[in-house]
PDB file of C-alpha atoms in Angstrom:
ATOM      1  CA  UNK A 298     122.924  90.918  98.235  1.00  0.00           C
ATOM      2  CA  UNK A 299     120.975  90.687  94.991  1.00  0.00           C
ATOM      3  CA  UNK A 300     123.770  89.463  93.004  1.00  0.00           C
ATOM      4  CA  UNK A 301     124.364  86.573  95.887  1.00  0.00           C
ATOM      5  CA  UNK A 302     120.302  85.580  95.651  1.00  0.00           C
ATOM      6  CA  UNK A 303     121.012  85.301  91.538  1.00  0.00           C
ATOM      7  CA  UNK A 304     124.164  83.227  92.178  1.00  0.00           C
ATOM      8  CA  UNK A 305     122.722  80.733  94.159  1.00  0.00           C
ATOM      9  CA  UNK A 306     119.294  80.699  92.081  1.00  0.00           C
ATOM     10  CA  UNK A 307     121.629  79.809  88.787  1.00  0.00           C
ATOM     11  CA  UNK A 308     123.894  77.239  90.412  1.00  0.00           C
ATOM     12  CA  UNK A 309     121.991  75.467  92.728  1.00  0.00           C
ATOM     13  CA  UNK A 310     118.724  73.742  91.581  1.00  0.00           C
ATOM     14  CA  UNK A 311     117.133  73.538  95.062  1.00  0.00           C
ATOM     15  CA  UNK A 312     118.038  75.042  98.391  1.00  0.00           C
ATOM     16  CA  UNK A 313     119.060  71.668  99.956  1.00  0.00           C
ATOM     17  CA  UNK A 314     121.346  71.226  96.983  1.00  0.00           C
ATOM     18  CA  UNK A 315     123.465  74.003  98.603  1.00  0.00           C
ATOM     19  CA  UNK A 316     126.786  73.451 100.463  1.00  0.00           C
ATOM     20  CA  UNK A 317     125.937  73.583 104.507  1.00  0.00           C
ATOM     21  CA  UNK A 318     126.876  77.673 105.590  1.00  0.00           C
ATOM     22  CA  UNK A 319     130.484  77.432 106.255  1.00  0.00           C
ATOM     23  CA  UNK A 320     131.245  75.738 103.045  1.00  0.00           C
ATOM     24  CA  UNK A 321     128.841  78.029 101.577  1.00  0.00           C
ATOM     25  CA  UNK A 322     130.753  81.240 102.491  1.00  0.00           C
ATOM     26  CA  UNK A 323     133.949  80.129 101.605  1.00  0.00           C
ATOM     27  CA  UNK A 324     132.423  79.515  98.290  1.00  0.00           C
ATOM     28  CA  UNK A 325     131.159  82.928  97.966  1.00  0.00           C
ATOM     29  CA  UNK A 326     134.146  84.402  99.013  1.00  0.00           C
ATOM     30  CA  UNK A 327     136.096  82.468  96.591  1.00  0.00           C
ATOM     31  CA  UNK A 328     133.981  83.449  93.707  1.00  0.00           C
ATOM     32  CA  UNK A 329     134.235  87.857  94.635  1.00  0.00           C
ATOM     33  CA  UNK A 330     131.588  88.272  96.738  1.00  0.00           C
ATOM     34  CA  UNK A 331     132.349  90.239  99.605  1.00  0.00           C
ATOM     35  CA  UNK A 332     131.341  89.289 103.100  1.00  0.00           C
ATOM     36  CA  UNK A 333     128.983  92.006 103.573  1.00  0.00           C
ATOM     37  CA  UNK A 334     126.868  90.734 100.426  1.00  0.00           C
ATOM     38  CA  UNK A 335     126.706  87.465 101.852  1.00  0.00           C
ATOM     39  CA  UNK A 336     126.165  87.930 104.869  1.00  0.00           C
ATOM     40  CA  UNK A 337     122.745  89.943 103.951  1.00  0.00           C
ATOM     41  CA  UNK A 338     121.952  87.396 101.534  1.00  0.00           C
ATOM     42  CA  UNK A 339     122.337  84.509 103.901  1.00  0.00           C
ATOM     43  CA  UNK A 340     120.400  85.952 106.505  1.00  0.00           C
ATOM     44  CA  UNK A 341     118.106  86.733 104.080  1.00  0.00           C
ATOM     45  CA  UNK A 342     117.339  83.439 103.039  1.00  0.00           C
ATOM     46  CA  UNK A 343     117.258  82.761 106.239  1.00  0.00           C
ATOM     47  CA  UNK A 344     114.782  84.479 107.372  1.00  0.00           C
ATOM     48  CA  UNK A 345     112.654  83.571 104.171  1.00  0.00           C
ATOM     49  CA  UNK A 346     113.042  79.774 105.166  1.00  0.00           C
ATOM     50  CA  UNK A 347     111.517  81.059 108.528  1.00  0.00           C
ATOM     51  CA  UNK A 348     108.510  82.794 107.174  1.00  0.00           C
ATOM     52  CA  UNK A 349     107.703  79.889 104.600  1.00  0.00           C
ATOM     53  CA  UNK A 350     107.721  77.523 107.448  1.00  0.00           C
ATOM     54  CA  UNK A 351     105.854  79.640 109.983  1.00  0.00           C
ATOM     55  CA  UNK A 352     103.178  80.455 107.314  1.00  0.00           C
ATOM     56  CA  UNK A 353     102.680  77.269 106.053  1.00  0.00           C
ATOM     57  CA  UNK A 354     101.963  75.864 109.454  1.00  0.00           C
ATOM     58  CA  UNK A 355      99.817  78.819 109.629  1.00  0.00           C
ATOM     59  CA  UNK A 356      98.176  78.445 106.226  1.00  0.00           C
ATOM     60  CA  UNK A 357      95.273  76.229 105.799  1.00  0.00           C
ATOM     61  CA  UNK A 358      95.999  74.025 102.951  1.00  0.00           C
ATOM     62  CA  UNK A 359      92.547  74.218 101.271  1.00  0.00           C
ATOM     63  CA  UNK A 360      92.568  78.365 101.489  1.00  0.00           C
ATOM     64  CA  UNK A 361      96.327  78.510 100.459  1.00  0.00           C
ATOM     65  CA  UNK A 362      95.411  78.883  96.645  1.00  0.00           C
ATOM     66  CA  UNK A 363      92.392  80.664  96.483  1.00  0.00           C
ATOM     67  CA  UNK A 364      91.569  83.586  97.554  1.00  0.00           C
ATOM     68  CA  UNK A 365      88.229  86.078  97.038  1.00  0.00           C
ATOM     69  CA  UNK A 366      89.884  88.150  99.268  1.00  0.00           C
ATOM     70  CA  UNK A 367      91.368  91.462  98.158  1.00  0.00           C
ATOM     71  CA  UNK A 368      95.240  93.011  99.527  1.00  0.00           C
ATOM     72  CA  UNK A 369      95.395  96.519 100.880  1.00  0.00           C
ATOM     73  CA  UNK A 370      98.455  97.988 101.359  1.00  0.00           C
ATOM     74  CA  UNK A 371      99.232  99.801 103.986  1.00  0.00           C
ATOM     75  CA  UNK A 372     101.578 103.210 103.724  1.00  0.00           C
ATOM     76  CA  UNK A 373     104.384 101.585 105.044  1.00  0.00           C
ATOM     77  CA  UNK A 374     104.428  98.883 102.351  1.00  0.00           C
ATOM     78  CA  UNK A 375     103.905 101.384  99.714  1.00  0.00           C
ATOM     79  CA  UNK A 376     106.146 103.304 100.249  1.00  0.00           C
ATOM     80  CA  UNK A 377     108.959 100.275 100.097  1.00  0.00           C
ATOM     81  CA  UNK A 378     107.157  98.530  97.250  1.00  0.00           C
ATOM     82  CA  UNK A 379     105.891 101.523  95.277  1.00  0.00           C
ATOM     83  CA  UNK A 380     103.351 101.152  92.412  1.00  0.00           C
ATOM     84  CA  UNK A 381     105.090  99.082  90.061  1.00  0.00           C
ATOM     85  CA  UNK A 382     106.476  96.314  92.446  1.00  0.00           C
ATOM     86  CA  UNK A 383     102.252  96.462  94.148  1.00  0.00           C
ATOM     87  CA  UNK A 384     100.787  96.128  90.287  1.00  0.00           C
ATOM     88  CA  UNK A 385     103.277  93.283  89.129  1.00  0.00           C
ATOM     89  CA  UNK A 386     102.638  91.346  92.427  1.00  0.00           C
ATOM     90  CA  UNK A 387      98.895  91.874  91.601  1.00  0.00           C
ATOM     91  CA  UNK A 388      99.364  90.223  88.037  1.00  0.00           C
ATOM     92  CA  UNK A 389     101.227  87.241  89.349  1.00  0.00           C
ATOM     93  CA  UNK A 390      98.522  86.592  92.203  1.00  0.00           C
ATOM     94  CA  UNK A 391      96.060  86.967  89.225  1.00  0.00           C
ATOM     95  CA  UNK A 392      97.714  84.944  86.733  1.00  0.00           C
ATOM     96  CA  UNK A 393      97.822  82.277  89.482  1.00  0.00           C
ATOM     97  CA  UNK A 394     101.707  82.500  89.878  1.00  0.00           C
ATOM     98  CA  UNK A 395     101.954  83.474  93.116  1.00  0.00           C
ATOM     99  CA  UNK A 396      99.074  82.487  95.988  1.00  0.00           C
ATOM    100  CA  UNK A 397      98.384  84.682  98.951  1.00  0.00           C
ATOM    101  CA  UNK A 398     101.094  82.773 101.321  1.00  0.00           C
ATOM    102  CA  UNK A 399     103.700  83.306  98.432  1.00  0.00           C
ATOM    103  CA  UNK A 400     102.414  86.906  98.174  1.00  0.00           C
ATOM    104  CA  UNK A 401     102.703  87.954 101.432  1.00  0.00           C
ATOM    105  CA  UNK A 402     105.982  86.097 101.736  1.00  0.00           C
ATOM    106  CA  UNK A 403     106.823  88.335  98.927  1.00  0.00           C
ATOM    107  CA  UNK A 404     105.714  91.061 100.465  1.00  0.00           C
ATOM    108  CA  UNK A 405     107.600  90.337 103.913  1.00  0.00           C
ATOM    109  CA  UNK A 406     110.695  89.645 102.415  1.00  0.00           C
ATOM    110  CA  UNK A 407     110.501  92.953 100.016  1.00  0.00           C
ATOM    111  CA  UNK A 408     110.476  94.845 103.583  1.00  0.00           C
ATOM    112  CA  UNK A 409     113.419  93.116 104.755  1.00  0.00           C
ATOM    113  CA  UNK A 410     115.331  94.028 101.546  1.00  0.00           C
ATOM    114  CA  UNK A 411     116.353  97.011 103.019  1.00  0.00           C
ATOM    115  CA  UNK A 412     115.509  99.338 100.192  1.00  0.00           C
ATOM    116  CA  UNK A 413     112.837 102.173  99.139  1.00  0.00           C
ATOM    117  CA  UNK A 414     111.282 101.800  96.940  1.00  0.00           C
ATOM    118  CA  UNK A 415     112.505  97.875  95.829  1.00  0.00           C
ATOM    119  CA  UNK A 416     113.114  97.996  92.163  1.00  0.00           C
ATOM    120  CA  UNK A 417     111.050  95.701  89.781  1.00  0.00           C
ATOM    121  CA  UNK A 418     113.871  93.974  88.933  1.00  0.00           C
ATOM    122  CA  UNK A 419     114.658  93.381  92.252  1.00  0.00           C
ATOM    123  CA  UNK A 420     111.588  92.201  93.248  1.00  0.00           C
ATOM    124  CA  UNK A 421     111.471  89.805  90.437  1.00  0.00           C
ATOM    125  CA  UNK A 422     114.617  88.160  91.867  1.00  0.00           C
ATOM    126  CA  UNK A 423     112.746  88.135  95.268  1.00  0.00           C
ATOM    127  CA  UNK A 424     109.605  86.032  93.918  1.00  0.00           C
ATOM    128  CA  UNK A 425     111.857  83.726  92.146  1.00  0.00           C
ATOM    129  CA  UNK A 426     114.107  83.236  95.548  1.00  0.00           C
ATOM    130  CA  UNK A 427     110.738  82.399  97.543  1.00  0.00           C
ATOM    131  CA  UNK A 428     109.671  79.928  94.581  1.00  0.00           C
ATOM    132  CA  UNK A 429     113.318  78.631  94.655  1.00  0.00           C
ATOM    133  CA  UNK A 430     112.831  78.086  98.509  1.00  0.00           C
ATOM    134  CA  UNK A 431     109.793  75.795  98.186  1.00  0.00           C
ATOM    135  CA  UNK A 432     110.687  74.073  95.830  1.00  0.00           C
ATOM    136  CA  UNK A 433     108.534  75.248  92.861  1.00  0.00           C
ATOM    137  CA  UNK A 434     109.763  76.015  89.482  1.00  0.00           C
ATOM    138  CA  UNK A 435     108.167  78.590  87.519  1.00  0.00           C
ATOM    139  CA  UNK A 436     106.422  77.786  84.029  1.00  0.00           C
ATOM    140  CA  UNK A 437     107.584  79.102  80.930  1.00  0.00           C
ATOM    141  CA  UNK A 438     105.363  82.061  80.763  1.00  0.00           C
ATOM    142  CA  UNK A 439     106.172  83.182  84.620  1.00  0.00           C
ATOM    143  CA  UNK A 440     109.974  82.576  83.829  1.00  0.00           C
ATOM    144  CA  UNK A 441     109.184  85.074  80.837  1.00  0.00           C
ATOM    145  CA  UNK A 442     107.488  87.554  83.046  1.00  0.00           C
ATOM    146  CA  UNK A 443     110.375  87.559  85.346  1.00  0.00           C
ATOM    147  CA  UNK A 444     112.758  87.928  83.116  1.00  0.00           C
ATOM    148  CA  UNK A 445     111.896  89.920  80.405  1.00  0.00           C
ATOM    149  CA  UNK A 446     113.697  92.984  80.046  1.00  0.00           C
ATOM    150  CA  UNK A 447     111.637  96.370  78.846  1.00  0.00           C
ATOM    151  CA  UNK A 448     114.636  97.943  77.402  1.00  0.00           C
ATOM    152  CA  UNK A 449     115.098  95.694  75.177  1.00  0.00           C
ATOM    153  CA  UNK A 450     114.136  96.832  71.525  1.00  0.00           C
ATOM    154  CA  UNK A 451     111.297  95.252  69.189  1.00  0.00           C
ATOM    155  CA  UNK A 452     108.623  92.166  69.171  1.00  0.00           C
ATOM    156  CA  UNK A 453     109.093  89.357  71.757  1.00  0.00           C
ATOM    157  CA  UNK A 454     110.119  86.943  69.647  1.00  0.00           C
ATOM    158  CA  UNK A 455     108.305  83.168  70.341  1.00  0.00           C
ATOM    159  CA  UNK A 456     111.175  80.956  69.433  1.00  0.00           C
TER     160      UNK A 456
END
């Protein structure tokens, strides 16, 4: 499903920009993915088009972005997210990357991934998906968060 999400994050620049579902498929199928993968993948977007919209009627615009609140996890969602996935979705909120809509949207669609615990790598395709789905772009420094990778060897370079 993963490998779907990245596919349409690299080839389409917004989610209207993407062929309507049957076209879509087709597509997908045409390129190697196999049904199963997009099938997940489309529902899963899906569903994240769902949550956006029912939080952001939800959402009042004025408490959207800040937040004094703090997030407590409950077992459940620890036990999908583990400690990483919780600590990196803490930096973004903190760094001002994500706000508490896009973080719990996060969160929700982390749960729905299907997987315990959700890899950081995976959940860095996630927040870019639900970033992707609104519309927003991340800056330079979020796209380097996101896709930095720790195994690579020496300095980040700036250039």
């Amino acid at each position: 499903m993963f490998e779907v999400l990245v596919y349409l994050y690299e080839t389409y620049y917004r989610p209207d920009a993407c062929p309507e579902p049957e076209a879509l498929v087709k597509k997908l199928s045409a390129i190697g993915f196999d049904d199963e993968e997009i099938t997940q993948a489309l529902g899963w977007l899906t569903d994240l088009r769902e949550a956006t919209e029912e939080l952001s009627e939800k959402a009042n615009p004025e408490h959207a972005i800040v937040s004094t609140g703090i997030r407590i996890y409950v077992v459940q969602e620890m036990d999908v997210l583990g400690t990483e996935a919780v600590g990196f979705i803490q930096f973004l909120e903190a760094a001002n990357m994500l706000n508490p809509a896009q973080r719990e949207i996060v969160i929700g669609r982390a749960l729905a991934a299907g997987e315990s615990p959700v890899t950081l790598e995976k959940l860095k395709v996630i927040v870019l998906m639900v970033l992707w789905s609104q519309g927003k772009e991340p800056d330079c420094l979020m796209f380097d968060e996101l896709f930095f990778d720790e195994d690579e060897e020496g300095p980040r370079l700036l250039h």
